Coordinates of N, CA, C and O in Angstrom, one line a residue:
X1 N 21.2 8.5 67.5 CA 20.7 7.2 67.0 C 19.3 7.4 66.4 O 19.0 6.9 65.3
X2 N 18.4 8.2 67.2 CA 17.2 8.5 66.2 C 17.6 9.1 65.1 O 17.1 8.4 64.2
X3 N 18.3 9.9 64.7 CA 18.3 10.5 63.5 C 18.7 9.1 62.7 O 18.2 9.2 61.5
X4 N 19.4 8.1 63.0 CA 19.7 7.2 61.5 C 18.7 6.1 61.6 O 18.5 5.4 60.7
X5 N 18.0 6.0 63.0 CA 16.8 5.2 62.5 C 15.9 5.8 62.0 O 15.4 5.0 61.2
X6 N 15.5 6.9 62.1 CA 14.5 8.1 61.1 C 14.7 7.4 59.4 O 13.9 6.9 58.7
X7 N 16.2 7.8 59.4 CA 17.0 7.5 57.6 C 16.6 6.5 57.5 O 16.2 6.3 56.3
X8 N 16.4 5.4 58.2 CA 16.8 3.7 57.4 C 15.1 3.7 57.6 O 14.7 3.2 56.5
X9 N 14.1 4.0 58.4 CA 12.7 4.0 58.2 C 12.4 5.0 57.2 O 11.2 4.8 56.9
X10 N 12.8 5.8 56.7 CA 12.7 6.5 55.2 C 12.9 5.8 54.1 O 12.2 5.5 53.1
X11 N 14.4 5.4 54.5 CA 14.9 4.5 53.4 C 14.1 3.4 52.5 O 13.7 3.4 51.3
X12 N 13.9 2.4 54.0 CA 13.0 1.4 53.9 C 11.4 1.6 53.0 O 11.0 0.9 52.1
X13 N 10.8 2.8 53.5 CA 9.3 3.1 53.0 C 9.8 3.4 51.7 O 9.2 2.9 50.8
X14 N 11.0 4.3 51.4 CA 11.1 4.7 49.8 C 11.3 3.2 48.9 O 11.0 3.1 47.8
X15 N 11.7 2.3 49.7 CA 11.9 1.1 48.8 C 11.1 0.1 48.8 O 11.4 -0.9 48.2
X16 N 9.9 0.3 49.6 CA 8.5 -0.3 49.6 C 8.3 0.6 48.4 O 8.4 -0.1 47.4
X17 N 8.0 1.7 48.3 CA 7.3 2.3 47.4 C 7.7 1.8 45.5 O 7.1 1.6 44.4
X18 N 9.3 1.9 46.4 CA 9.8 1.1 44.7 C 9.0 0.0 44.6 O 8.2 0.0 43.6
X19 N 9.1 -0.9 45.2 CA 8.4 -2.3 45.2 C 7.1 -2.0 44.2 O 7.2 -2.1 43.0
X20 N 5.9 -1.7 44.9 CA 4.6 -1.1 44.8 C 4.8 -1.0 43.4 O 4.3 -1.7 42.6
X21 N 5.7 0.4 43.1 CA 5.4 1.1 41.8 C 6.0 0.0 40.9 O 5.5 0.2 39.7
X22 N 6.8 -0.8 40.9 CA 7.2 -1.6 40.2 C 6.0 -2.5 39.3 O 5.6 -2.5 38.2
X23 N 5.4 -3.6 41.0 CA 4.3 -4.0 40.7 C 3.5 -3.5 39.8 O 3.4 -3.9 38.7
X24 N 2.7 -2.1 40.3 CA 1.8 -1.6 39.3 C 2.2 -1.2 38.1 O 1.2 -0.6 37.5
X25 N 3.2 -1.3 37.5 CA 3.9 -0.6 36.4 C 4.0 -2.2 35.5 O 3.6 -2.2 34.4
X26 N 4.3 -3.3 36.0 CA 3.8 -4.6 35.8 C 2.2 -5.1 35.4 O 1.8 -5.8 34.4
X27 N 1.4 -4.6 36.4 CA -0.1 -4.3 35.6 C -0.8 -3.9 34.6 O -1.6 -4.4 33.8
X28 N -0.1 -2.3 34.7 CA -0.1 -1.7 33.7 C 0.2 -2.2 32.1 O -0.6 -2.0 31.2
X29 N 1.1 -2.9 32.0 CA 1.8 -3.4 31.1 C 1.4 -4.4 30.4 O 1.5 -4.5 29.2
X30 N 0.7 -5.6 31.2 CA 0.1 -6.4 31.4 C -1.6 -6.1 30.5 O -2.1 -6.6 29.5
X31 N -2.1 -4.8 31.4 CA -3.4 -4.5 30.6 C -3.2 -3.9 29.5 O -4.1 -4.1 28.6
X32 N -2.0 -2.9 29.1 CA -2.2 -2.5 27.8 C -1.6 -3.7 26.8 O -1.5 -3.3 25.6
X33 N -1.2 -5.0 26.9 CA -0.7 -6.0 26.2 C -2.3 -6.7 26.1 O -2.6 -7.2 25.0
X34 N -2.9 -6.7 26.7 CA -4.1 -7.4 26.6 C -4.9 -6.5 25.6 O -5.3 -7.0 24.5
X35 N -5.0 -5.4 26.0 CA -5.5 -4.2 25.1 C -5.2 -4.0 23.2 O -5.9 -3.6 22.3
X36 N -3.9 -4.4 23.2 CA -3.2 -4.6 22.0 C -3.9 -6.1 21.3 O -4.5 -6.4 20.3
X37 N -3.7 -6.5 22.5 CA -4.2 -8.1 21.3 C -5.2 -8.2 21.1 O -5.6 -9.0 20.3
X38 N -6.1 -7.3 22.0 CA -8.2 -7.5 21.7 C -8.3 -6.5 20.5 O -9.2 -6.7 19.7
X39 N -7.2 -5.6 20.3 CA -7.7 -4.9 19.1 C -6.8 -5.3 17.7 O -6.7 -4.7 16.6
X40 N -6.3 -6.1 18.1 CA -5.4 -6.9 16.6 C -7.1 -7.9 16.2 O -7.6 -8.0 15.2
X41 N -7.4 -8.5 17.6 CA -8.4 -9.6 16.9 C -9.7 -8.4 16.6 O -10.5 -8.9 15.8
X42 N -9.9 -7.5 16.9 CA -11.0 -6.7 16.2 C -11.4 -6.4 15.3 O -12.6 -6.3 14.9
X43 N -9.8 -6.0 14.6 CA -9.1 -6.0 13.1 C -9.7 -6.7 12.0 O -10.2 -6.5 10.9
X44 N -9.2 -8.1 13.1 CA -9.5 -9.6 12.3 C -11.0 -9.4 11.9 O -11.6 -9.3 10.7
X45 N -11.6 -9.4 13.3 CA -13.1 -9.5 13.1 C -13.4 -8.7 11.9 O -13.6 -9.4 10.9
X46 N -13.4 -7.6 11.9 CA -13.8 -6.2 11.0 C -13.6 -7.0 9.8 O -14.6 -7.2 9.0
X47 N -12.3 -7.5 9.5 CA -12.0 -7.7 8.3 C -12.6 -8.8 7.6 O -12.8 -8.9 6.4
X48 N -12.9 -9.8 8.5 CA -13.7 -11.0 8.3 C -14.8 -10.5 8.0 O -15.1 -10.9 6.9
X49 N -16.0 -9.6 8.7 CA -17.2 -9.2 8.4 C -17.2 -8.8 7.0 O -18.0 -9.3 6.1
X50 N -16.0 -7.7 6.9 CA -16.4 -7.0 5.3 C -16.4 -8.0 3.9 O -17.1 -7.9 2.9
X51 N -15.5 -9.0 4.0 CA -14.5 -10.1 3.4 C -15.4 -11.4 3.3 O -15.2 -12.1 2.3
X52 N -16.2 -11.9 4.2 CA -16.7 -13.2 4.3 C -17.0 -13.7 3.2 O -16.6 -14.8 2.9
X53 N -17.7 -13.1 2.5 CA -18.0 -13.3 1.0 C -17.5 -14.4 0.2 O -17.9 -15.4 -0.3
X54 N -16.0 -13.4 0.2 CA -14.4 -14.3 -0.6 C -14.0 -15.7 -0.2 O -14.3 -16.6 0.6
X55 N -13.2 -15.4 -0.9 CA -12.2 -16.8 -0.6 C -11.2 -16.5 0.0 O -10.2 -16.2 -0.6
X56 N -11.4 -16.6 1.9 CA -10.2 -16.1 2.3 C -9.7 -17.4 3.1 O -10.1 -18.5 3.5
X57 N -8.2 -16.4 3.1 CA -7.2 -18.0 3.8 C -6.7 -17.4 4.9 O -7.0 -16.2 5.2
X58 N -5.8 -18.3 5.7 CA -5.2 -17.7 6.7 C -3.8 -16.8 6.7 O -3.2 -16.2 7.5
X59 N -3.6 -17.2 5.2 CA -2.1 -16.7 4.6 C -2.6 -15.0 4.4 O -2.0 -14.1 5.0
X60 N -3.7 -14.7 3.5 CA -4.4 -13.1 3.3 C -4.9 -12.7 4.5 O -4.7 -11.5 4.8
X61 N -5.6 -13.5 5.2 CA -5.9 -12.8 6.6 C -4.3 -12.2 7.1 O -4.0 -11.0 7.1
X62 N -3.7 -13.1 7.3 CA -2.5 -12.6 7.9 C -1.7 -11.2 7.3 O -1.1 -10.4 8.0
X63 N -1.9 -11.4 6.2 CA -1.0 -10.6 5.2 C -1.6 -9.2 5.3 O -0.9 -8.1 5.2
X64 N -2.9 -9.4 5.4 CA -3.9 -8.1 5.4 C -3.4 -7.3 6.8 O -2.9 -6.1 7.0
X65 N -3.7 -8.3 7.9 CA -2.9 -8.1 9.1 C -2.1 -7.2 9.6 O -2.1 -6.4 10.5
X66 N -1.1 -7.9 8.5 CA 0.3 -7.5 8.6 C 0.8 -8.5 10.0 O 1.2 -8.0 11.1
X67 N 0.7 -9.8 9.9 CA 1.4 -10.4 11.3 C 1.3 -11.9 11.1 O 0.1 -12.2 10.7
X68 N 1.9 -12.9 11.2 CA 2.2 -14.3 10.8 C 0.9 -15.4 10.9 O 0.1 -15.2 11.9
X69 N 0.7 -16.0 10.4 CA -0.6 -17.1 9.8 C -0.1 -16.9 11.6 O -0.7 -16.0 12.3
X70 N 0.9 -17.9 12.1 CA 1.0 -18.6 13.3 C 0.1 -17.6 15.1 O -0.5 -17.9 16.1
X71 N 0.9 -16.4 14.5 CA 0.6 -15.0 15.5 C -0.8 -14.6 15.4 O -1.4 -14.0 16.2
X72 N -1.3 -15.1 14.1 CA -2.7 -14.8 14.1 C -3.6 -15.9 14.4 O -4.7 -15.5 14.7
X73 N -3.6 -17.2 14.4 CA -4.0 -18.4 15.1 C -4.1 -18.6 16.8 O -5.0 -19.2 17.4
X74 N -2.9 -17.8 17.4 CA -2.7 -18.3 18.4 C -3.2 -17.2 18.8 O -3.7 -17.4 20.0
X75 N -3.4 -16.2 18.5 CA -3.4 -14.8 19.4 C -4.8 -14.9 19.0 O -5.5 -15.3 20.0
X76 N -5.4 -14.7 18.1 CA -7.1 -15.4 17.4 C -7.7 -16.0 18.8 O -8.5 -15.4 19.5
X77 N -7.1 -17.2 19.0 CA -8.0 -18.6 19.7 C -7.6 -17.7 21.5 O -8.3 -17.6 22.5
X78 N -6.2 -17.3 21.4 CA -6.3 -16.8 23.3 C -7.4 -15.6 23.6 O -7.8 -15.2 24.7
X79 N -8.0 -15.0 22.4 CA -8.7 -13.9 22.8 C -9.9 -14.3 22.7 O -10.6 -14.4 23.7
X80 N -10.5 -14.9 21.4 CA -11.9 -15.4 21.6 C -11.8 -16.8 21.7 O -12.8 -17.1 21.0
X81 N -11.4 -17.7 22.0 CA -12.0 -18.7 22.4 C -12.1 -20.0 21.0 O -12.1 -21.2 21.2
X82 N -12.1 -19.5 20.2 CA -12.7 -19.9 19.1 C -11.5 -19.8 17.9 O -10.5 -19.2 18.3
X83 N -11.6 -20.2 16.9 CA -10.6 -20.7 15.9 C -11.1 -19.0 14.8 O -12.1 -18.4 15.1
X84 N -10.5 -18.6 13.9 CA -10.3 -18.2 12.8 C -11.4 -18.5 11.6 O -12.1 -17.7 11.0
X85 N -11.1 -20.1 11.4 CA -12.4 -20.4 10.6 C -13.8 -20.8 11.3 O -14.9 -20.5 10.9
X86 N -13.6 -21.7 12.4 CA -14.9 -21.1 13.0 C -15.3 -20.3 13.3 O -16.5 -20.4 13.4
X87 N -14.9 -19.0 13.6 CA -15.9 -18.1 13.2 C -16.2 -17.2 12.1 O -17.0 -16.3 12.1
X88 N -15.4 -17.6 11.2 CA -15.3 -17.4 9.9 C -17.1 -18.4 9.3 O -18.2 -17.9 9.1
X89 N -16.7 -19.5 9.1 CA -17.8 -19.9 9.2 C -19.1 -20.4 9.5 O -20.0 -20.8 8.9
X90 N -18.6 -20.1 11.1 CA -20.3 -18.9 11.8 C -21.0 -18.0 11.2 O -22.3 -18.0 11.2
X91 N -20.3 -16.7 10.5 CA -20.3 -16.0 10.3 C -21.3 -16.3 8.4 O -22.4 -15.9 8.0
X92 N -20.4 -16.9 8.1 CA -21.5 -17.3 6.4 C -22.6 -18.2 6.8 O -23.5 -18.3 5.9
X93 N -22.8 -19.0 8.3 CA -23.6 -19.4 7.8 C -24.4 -18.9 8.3 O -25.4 -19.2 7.6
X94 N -24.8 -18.0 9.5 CA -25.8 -16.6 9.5 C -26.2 -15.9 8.3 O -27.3 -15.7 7.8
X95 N -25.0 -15.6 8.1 CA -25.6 -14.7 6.6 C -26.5 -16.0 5.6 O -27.5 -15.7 5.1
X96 N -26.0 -17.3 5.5 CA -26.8 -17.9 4.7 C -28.9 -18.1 5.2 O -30.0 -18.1 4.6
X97 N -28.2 -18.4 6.7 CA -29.8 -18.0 6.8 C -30.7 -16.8 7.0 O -31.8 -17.0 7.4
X98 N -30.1 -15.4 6.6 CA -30.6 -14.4 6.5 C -31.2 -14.3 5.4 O -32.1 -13.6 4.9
X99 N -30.2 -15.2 4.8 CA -30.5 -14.9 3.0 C -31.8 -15.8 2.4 O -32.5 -15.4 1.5
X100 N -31.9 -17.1 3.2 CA -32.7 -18.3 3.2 C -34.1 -17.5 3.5 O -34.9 -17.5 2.5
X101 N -34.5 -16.8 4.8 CA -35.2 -16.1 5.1 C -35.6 -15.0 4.2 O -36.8 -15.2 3.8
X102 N -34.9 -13.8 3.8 CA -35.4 -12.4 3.1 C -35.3 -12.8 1.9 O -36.3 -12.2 1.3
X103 N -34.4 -13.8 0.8 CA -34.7 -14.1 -0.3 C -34.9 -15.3 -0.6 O -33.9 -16.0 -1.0
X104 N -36.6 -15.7 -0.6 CA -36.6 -16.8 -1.1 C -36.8 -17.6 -2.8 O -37.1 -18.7 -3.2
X105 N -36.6 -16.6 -3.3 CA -36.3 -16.5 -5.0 C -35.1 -17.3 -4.8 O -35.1 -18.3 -5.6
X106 N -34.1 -17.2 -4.1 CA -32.7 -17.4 -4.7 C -32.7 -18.9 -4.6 O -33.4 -19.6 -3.9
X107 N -31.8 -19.4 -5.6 CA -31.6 -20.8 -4.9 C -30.4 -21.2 -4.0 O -29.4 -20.5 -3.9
X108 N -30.6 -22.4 -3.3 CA -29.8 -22.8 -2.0 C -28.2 -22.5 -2.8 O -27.3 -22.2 -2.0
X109 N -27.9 -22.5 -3.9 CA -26.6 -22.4 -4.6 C -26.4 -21.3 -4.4 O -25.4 -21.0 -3.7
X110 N -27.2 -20.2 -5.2 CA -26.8 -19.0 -5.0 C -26.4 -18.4 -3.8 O -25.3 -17.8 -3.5
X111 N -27.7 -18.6 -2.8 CA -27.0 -18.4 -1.4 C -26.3 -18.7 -1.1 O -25.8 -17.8 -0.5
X112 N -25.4 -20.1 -1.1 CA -24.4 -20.7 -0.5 C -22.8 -19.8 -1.2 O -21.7 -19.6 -0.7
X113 N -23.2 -19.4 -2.3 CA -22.1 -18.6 -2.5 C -22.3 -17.3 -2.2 O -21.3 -16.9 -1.5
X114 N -22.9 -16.7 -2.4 CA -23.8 -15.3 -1.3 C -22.8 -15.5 0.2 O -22.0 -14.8 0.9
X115 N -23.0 -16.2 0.2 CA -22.5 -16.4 1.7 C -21.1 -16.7 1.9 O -20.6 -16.9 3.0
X116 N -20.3 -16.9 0.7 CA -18.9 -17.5 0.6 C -18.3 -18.8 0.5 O -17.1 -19.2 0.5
X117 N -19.4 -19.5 0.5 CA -19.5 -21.0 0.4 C -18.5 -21.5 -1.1 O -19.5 -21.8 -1.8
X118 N -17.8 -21.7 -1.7 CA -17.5 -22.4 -2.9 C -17.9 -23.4 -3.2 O -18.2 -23.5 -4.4
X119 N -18.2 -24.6 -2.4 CA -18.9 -25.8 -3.0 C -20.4 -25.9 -2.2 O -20.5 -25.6 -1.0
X120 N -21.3 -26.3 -2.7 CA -22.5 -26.4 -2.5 C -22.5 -27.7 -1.5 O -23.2 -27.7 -0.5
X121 N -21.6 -28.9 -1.8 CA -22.1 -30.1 -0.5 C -21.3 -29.5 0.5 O -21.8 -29.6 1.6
X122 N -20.1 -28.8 0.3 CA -19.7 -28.4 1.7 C -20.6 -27.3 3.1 O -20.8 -27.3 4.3
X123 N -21.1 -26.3 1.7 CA -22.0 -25.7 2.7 C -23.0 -26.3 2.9 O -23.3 -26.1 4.1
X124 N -23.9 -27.3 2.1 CA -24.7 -27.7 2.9 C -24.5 -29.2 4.2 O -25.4 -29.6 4.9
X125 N -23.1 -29.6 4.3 CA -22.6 -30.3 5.4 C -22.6 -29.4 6.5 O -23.0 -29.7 7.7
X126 N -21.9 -28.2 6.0 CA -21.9 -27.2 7.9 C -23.0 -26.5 7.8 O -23.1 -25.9 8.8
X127 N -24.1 -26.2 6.8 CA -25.1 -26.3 7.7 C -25.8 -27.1 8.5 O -26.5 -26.7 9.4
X128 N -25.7 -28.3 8.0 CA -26.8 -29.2 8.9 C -26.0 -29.2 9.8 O -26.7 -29.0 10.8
X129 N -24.8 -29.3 10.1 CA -23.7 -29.2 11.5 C -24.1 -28.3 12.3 O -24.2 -28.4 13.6
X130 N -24.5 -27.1 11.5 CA -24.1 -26.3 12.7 C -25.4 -25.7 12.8 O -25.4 -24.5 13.3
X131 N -26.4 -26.1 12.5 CA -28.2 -25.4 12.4 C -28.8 -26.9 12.7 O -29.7 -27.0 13.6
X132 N -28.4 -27.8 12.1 CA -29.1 -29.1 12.7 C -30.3 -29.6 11.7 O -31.2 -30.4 12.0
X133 N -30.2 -29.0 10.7 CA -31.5 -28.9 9.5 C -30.7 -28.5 8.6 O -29.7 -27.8 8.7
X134 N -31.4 -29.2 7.4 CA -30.7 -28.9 5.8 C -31.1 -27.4 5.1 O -32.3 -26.9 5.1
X135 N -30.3 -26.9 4.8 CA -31.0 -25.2 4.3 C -32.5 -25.6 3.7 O -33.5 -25.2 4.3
X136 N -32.7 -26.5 2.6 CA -33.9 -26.3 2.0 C -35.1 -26.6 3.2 O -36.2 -26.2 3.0
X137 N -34.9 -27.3 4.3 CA -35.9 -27.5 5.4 C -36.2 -26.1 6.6 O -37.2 -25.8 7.2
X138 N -34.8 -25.3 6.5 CA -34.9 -24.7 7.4 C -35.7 -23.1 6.7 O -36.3 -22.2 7.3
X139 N -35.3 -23.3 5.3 CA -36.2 -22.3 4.5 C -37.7 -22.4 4.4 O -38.5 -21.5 4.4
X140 N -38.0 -24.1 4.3 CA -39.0 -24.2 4.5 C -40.3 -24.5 5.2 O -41.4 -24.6 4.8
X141 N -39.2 -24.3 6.8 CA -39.7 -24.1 8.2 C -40.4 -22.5 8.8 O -39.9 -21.4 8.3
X142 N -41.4 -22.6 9.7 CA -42.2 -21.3 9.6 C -41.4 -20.8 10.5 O -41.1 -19.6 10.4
X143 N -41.1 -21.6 11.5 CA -40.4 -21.2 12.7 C -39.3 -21.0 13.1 O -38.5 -21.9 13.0
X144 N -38.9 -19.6 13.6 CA -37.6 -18.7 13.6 C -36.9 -19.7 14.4 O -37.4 -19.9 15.5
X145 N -35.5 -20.4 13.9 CA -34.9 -20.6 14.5 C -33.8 -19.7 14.9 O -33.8 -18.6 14.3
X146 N -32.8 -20.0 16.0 CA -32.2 -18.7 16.2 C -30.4 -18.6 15.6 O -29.7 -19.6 15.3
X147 N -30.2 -17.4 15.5 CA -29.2 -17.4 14.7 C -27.7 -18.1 15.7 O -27.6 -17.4 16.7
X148 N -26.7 -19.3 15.5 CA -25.7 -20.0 16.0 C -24.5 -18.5 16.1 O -23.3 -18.6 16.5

């Protein structure tokens, strides 16, 4: 009788172990799935940096991609938090006040397209949105505000 309770207390521990390795093989899986989608939205990012400029949509983002307007919205907002074009246009309107700042020759138009802006009242609506001051005030202010 010890020898087959020996067996089934072997038994038992090898199929704990299954258990365990299962679990962790579940983790595993888990972190490299996380891993995949922080570097699809990196992509994104990268590609939005170089691109802001243009006139980009969610249809060429995706296409650039290579992965659906929808897969790139949803997978977008679960990694950062934040939408596609907000930080799309976060992103121009930093650059608009870098530009507001180092060149003040240009006019608010030029920058606004500098920056990727196509219409002039629209950029100047999300700026005051999203800086809280109209570009020609904030150009005309001494004091660094900080970049949104």
């Amino acid at each position: 009788t010890t020898g087959f309770r020996q067996e089934r207390m072997t038994l038992r521990i090898q199929e704990m172990m299954y258990v365990i390795a299962d679990w962790c093989q579940d983790a595993v899986q888990d972190q490299d799935s996380i891993s995949e989608k922080e570097r699809h939205v990196q992509h994104v990012v990268s590609f939005v940096e170089e691109n802001y400029m243009h006139d980009l949509t969610l249809e060429r983002i995706a296409r650039d991609m290579h992965i659906t307007k929808h897969y790139l919205s949803s997978l977008f907002k679960e990694v950062t938090g934040t939408t596609v074009f907000k930080y799309l246009y976060h992103r121009r309107i930093n650059q608009a006040k870098i530009l507001l700042r180092l060149h003040p020759h240009l006019s608010i138009t030029e920058i606004s397209q500098a920056a990727g802006f196509k219409h002039l009242a629209h950029f100047s609506r999300m700026f005051k949105a999203m800086v809280g001051t109209t570009p020609e005030y904030y150009r005309r202010s001494g004091e660094e505000l900080p970049l949104t």
